[in-house]
Short mmCIF file of C-alpha atoms in Angstrom, two decimals:
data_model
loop_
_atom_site.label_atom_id
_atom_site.label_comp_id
_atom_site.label_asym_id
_atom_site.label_seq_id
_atom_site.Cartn_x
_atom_site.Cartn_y
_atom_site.Cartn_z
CA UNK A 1 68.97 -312.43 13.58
CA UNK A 2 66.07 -309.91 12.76
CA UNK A 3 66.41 -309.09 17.18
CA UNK A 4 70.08 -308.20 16.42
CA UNK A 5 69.07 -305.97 13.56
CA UNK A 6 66.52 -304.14 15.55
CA UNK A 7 68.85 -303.10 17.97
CA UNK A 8 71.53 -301.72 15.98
CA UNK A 9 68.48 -299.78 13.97
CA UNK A 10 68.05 -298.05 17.43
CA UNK A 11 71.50 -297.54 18.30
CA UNK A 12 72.01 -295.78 15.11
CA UNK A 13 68.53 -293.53 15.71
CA UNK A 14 69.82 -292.68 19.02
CA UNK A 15 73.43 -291.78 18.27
CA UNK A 16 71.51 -289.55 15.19
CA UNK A 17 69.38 -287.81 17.39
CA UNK A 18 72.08 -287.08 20.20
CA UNK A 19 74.41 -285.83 17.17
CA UNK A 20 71.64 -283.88 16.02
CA UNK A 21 71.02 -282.40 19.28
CA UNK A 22 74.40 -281.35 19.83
CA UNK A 23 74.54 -279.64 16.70
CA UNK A 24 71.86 -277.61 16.90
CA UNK A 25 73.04 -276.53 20.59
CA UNK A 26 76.15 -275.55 18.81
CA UNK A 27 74.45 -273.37 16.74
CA UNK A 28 72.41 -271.84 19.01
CA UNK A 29 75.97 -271.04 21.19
CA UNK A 30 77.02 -269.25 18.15
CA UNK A 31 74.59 -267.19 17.88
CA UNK A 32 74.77 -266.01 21.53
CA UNK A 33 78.25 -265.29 21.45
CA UNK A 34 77.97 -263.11 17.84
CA UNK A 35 75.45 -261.74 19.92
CA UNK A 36 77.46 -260.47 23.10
CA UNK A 37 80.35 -259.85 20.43
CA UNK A 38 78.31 -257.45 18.56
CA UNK A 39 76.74 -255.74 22.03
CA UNK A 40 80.62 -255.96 23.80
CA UNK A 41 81.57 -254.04 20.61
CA UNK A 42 78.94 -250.98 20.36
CA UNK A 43 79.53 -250.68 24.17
CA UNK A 44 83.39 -250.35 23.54
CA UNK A 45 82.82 -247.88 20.66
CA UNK A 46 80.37 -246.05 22.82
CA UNK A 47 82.47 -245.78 25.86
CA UNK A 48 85.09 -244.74 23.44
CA UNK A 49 83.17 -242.01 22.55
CA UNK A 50 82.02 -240.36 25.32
CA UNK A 51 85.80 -239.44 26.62
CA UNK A 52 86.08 -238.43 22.66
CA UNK A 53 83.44 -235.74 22.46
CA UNK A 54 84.54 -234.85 26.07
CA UNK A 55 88.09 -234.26 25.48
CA UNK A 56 87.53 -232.48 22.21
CA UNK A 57 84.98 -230.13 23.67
CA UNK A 58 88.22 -229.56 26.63
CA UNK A 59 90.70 -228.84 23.42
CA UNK A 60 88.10 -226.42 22.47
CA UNK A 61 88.11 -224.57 25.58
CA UNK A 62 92.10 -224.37 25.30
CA UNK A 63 92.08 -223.04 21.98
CA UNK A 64 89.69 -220.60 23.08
CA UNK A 65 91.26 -219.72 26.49
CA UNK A 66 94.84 -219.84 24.75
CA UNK A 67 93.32 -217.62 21.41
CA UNK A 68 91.99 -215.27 23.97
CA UNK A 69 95.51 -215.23 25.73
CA UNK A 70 97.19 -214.16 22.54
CA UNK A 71 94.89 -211.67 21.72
CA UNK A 72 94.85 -210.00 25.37
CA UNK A 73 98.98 -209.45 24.79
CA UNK A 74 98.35 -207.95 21.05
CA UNK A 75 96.47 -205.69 21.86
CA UNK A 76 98.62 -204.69 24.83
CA UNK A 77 101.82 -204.97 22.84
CA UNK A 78 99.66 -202.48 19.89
CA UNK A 79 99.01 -200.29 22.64
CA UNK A 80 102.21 -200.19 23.88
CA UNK A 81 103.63 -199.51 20.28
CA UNK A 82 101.62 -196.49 19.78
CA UNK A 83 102.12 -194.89 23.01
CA UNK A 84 106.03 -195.93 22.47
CA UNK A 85 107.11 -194.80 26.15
CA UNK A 86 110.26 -196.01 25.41
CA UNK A 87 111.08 -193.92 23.29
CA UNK A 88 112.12 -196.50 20.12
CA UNK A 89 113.79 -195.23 17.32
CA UNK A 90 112.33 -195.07 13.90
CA UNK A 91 113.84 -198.01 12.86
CA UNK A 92 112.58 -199.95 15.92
CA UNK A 93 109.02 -198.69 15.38
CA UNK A 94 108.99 -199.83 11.65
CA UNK A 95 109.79 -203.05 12.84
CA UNK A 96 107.36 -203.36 15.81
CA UNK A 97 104.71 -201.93 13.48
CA UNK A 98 105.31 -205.24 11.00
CA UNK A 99 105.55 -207.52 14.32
CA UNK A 100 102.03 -206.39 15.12
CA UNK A 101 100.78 -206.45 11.23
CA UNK A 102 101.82 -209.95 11.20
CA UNK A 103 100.36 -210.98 14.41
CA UNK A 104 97.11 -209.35 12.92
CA UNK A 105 96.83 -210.93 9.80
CA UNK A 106 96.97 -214.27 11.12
CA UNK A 107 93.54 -213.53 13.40
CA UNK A 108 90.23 -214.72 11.62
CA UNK A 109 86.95 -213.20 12.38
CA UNK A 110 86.12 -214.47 15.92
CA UNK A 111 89.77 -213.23 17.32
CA UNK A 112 89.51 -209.74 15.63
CA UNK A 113 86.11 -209.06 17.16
CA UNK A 114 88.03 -210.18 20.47
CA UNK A 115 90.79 -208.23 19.71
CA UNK A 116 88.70 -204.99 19.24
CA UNK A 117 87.21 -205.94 22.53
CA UNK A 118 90.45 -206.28 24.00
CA UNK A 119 92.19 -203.31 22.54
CA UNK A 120 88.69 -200.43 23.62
CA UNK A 121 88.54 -201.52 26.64
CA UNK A 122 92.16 -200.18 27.36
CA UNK A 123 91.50 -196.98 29.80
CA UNK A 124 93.97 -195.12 28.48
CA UNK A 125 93.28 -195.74 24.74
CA UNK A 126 92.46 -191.98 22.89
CA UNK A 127 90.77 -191.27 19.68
CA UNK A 128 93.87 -190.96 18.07
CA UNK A 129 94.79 -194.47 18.84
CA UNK A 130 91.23 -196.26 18.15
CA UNK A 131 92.15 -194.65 14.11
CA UNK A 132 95.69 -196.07 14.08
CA UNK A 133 93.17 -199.60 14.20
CA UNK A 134 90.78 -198.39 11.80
CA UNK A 135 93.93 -198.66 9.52
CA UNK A 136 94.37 -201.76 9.77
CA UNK A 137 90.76 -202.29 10.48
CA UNK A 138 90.40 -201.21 6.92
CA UNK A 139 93.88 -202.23 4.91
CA UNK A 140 93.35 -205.82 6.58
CA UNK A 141 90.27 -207.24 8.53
CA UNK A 142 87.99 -205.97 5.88
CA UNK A 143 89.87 -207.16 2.70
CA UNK A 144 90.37 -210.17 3.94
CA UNK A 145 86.63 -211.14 5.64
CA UNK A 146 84.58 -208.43 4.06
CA UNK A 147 81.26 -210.10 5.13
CA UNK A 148 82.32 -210.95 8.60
CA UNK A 149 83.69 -207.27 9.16
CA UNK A 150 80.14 -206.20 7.88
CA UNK A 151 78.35 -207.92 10.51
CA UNK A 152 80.79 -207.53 13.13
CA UNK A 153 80.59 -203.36 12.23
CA UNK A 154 76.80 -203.31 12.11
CA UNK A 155 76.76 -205.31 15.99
CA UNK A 156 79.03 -203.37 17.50
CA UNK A 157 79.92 -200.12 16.00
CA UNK A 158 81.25 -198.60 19.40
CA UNK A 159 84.34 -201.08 18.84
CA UNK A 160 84.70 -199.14 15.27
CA UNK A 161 84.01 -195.67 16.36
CA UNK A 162 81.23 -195.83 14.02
CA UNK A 163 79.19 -192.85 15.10
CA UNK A 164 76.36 -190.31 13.81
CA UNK A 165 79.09 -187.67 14.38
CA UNK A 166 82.98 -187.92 14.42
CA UNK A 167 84.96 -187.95 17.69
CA UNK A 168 86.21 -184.32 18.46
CA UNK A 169 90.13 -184.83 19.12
CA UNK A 170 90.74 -186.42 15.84
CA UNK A 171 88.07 -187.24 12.87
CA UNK A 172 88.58 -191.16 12.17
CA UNK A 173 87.50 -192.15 8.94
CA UNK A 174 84.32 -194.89 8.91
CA UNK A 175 85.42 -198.04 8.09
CA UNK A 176 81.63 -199.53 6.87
CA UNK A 177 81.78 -196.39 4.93
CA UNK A 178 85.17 -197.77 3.15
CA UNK A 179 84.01 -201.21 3.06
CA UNK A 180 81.45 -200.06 0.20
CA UNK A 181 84.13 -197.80 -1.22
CA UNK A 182 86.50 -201.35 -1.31
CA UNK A 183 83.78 -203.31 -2.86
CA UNK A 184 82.69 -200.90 -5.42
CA UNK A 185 86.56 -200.71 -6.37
CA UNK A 186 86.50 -204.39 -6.74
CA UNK A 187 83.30 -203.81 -9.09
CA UNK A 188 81.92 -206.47 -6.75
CA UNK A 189 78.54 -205.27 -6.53
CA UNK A 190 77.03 -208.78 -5.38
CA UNK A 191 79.38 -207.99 -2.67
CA UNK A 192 78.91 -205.19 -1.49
CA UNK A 193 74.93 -205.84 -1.34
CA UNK A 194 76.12 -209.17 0.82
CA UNK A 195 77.95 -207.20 3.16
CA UNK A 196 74.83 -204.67 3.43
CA UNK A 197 72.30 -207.54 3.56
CA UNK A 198 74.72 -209.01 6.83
CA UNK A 199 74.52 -205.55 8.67
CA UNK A 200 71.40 -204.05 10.28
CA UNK A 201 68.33 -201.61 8.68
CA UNK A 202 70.31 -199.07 10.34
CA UNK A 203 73.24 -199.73 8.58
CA UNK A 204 71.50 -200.79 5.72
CA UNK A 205 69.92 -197.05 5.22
CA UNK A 206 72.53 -195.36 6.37
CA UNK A 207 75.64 -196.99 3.70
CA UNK A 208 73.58 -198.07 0.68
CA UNK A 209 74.44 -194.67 -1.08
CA UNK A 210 77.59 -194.91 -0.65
CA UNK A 211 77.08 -197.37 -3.61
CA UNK A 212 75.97 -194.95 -5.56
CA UNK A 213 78.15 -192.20 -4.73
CA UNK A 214 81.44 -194.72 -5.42
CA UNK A 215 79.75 -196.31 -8.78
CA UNK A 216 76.98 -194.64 -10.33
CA UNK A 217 79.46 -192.55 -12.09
CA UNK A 218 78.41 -194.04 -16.00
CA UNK A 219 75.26 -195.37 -17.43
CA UNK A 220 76.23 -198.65 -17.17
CA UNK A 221 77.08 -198.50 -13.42
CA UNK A 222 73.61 -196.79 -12.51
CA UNK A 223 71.81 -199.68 -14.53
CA UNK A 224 74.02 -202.20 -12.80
CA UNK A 225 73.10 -200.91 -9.64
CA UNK A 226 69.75 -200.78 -10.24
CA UNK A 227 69.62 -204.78 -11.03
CA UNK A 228 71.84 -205.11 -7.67
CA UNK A 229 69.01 -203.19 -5.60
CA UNK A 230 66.65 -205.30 -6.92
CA UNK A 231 67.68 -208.15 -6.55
CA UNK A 232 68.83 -207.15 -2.56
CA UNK A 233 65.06 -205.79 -1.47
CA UNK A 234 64.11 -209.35 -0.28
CA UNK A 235 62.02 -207.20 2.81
CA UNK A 236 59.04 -204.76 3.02
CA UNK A 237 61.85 -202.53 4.70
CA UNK A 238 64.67 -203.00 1.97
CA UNK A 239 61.86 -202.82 -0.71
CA UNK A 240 60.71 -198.90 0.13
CA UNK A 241 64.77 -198.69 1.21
CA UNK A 242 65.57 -199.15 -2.43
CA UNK A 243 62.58 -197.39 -3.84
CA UNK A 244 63.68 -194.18 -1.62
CA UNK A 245 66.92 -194.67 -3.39
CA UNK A 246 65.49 -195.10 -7.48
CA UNK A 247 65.13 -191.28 -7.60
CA UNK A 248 68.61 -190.41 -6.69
CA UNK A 249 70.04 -193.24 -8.78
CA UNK A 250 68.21 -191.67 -11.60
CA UNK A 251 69.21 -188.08 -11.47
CA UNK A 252 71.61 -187.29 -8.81
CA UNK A 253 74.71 -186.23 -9.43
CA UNK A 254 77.79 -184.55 -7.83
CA UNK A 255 79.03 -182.52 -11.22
CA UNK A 256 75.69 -181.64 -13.00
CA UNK A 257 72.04 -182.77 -13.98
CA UNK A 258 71.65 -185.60 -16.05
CA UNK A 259 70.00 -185.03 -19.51
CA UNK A 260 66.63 -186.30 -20.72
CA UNK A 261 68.01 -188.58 -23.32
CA UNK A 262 70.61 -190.49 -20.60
CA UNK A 263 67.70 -191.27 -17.78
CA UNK A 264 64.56 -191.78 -20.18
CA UNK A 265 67.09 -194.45 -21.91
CA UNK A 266 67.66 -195.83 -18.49
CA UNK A 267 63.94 -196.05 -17.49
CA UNK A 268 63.14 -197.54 -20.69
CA UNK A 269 65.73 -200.71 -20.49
CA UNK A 270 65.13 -200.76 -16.61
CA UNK A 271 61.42 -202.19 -17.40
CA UNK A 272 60.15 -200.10 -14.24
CA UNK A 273 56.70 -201.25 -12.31
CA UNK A 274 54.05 -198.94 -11.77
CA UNK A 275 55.43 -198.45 -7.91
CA UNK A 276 58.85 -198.30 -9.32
CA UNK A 277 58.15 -195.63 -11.55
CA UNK A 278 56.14 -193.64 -9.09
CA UNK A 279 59.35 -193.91 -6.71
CA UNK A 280 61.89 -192.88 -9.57
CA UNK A 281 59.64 -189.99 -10.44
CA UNK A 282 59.44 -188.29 -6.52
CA UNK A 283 60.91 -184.44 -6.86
CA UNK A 284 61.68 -185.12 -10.28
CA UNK A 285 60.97 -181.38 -10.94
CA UNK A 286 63.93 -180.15 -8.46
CA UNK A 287 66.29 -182.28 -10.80
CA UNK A 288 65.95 -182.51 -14.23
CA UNK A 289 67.11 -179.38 -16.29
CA UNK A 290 65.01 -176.32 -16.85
CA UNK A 291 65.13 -176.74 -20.86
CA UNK A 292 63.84 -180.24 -20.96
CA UNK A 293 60.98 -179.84 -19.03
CA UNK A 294 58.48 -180.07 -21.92
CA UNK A 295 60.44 -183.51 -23.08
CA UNK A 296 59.43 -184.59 -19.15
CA UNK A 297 55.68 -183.51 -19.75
CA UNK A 298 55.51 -185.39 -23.13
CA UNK A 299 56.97 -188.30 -21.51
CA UNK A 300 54.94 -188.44 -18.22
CA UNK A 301 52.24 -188.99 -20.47
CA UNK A 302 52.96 -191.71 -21.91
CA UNK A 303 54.25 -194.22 -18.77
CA UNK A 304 52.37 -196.26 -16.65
CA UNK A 305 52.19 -193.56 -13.74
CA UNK A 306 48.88 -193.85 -12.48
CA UNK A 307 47.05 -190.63 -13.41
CA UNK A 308 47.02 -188.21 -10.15
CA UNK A 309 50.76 -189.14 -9.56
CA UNK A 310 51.38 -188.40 -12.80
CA UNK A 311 49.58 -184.88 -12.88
CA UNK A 312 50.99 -184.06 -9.34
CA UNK A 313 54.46 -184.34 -11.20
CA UNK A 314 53.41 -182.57 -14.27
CA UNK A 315 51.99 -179.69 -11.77
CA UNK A 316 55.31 -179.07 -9.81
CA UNK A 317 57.17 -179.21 -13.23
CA UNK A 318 55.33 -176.72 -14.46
CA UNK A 319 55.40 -174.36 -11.42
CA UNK A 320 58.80 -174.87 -11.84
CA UNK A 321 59.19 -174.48 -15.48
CA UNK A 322 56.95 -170.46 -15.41
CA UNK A 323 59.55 -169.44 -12.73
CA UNK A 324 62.19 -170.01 -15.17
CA UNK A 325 60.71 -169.16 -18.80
CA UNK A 326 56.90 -168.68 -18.80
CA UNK A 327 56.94 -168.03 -22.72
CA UNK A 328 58.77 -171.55 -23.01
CA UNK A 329 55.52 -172.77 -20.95
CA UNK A 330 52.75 -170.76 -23.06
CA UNK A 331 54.16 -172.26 -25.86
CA UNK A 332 54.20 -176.07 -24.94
CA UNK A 333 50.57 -175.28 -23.58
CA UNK A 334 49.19 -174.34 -27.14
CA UNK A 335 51.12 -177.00 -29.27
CA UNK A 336 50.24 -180.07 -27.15
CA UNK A 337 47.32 -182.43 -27.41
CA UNK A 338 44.64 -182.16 -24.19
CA UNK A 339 45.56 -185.19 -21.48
CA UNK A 340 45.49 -184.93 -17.78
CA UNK A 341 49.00 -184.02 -17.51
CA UNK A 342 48.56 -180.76 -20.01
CA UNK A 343 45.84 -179.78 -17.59
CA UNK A 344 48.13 -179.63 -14.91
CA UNK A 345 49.85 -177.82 -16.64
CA UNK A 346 47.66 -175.60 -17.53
CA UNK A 347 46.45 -175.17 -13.70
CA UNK A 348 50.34 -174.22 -12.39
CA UNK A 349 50.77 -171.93 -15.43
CA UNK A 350 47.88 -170.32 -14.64
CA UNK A 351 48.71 -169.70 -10.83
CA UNK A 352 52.05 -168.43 -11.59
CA UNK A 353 51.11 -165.75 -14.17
CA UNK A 354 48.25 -164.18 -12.86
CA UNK A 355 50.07 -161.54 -10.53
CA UNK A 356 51.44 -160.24 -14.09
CA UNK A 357 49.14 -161.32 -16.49
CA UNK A 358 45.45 -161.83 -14.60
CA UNK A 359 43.61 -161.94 -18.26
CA UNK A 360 45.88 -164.61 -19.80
CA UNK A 361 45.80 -166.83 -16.26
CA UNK A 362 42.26 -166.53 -16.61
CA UNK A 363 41.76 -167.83 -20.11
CA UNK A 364 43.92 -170.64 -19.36
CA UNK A 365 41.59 -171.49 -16.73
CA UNK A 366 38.72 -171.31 -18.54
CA UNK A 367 39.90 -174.05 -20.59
CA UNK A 368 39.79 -176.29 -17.21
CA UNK A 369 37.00 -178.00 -16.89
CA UNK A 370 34.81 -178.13 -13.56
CA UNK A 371 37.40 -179.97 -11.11
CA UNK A 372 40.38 -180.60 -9.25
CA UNK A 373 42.80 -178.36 -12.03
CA UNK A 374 40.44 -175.57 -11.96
CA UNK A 375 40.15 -175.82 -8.11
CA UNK A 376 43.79 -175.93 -7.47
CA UNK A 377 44.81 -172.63 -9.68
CA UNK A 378 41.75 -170.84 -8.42
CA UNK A 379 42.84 -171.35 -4.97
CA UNK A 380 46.36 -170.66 -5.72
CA UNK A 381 45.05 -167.06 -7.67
CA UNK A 382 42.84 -166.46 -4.59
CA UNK A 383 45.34 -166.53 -1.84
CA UNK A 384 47.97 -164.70 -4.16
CA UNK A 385 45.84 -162.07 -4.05
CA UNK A 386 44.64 -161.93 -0.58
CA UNK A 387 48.56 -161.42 0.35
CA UNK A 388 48.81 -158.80 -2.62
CA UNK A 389 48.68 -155.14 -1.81
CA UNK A 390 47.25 -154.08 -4.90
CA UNK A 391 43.87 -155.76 -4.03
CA UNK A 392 41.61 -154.33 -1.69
CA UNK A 393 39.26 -156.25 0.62
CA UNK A 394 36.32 -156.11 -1.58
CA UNK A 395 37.82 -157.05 -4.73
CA UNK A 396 39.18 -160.35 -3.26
CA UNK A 397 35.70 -160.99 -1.70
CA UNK A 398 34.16 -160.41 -4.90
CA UNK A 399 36.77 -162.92 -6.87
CA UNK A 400 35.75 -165.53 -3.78
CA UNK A 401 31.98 -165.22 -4.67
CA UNK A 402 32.63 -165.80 -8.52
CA UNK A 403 34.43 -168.50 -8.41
CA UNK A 404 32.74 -170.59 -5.40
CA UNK A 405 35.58 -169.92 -3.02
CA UNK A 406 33.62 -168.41 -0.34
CA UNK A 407 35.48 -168.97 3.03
#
């Protein structure tokens, strides 16, 4: 009885183990198999790929050759228009004309460069012809991809007729020139400064005054514009490229000078720097109207011009200032307070009178102290009267000696 139990005992261990076995080979089968599943299936996907990327990098190349293909016959059938050997009637040319301004519109900025391409490297293509595109150039390209144009004009301005001077049969009008002129319209100053940032220093000297000339018309505009270039100097080159520009901003304009009141208000909200102001202040004295220059003086001295800038201005205001009205000039001189800029003043006055009034330069002077004023309107006095025909040798010699300015 207890031999019979035994053995079953084993038969049942052994059948459990073999079971066991089997199971766990089972398993391990799985595994394999998810294994070669998931490797069968990043092969597929990868093989599927490769003619993927393949064949769309092929479609490229037909859009390109086929985009190319359409733009070669524009620009023959635009050529063909204007030179209209057939001689089409006006009705037929009106119609052509909105064929081809159809046809145009639809190209974006990598077909119209090829198109411009295309159409200049015709043989027969004439001035007159290259500003028939401009037209369009300028009614269609640039309102439509402003930026794009700007770049594209700024790479290849040959393909724009974009010179220093205009062809000679027939002047063509610059179309970078009325791409600021569009912007400022817009009052899209942020644009216009995008467009100019996307074009080259060239350009960028060359067009940023057209912003000026097409919106600093008001207050407001000129401030605007002053915020704009700003904010665009983002280079050592664009920085002293606006600063060459603060001056004109300031005072230039095409009908008359501005008044003391309009660009001292301007300065004041603008918050200028030190460099900034020095910039805005360069030939001040060739712009700002005669009868204000004693408001200039009284405000030179009170900026944050550093001091020999600020006298250098206050001299050639003055020299400016006796030309016109010397009396105007005598009289600033004895109502306001000493500082370095009234002894510029002094110096230039000085210079300017002597030829008709030696005893009054020369009291003036003598109010100088030992330096660079004194110096400079001594000097000035001294080779006045070297050139003057009233003064013989020895009398010039002798004002030399007196004054230490022995050669």
């Amino acid at each position: 009885m207890k031999r019979s139990v035994v053995i079953v005992f084993v038969i049942c261990f052994v059948a459990a183990l073999l079971g066991w076995r089997e199971s766990q080979q089972l398993s391990m089968n799985r595994e394999a198999n998810a294994l070669l599943v998931k490797e069968a299936a990043t092969l597929t996907v990868g093989d599927a790929r490769m003619p993927r990327s393949a064949s769309n990098r092929s479609e490229q190349r037909n859009e390109d050759l086929a985009m190319k293909k359409r733009v070669k016959a524009l620009a023959s059938d635009y050529f063909a228009l204007l030179r209209n050997e057939g001689g089409a009637s006006a009705e037929e040319l009106a119609s052509l004309r909105e064929n081809i301004k159809s046809r145009l519109e639809e190209l974006d900025p990598s077909a119209i460069r090829e198109f411009m391409g295309e159409f200049n490297s015709i043989p027969d293509v004439d001035s007159g012809m290259k500003s028939d595109v401009n037209e369009y150039v300028m009614n269609v390209f640039i309102k439509k991809y402003p930026v794009e144009m700007a770049g594209m004009m700024s790479k290849t301005p040959e393909l724009f007729s974009i010179r220093n001077q205009p062809m000679p049969e027939r002047v063509i009008y610059d179309p970078f020139k009325f791409l600021m002129y569009y912007c400022c319209q817009q009052k899209d100053l942020p644009l216009a400064f995008q467009c100019l940032a996307e074009a080259s220093s060239e350009f960028q000297s060359k067009y940023i005054g057209e912003t000026l000339q097409y919106y600093g018309d008001t207050p407001l505009g000129r401030a605007e514009l002053f915020e704009e270039m700003r904010a665009f100097a983002s280079t050592p080159e664009q920085l002293e490229l606006v600063q060459g520009k603060i001056s004109d901003l300031l005072f230039d304009r095409p009908d008359a000078k501005v008044t003391f009141i309009e660009v001292s208000d301007l300065l004041q909200s603008a918050n200028l720097s030190s460099e900034e102001l020095v910039a805005a202040t360069k030939d001040m004295h060739q712009k700002v109207r005669v009868g204000e220059t004693g408001q200039w003086l009284d405000w030179l001295a009170k900026t944050g011009i550093p001091d020999e800038v600020s006298k250098q201005r206050a001299f050639d205001l003055a020299t400016r200032w006796t030309e016109k009205d010397y009396l105007a000039v005598g009289q600033w001189l004895k109502s306001s307070p000493d500082s370095p800029e009234k002894a510029a003043v002094a110096s230039a006055y000085a210079a300017k009178v002597h030829p008709c009034d030696p005893e009054g330069a020369m009291k003036w002077i003598q109010t100088l102290p030992q330096g660079p004023d004194r110096n400079k309107a001594l000097e000035a006095i001294y080779q006045g009267i070297r050139k003057d025909g009233n003064y013989d040798r020895e009398a010039v010699e002798a004002f030399a000696r007196e004054h230490g300015l022995e050669k």
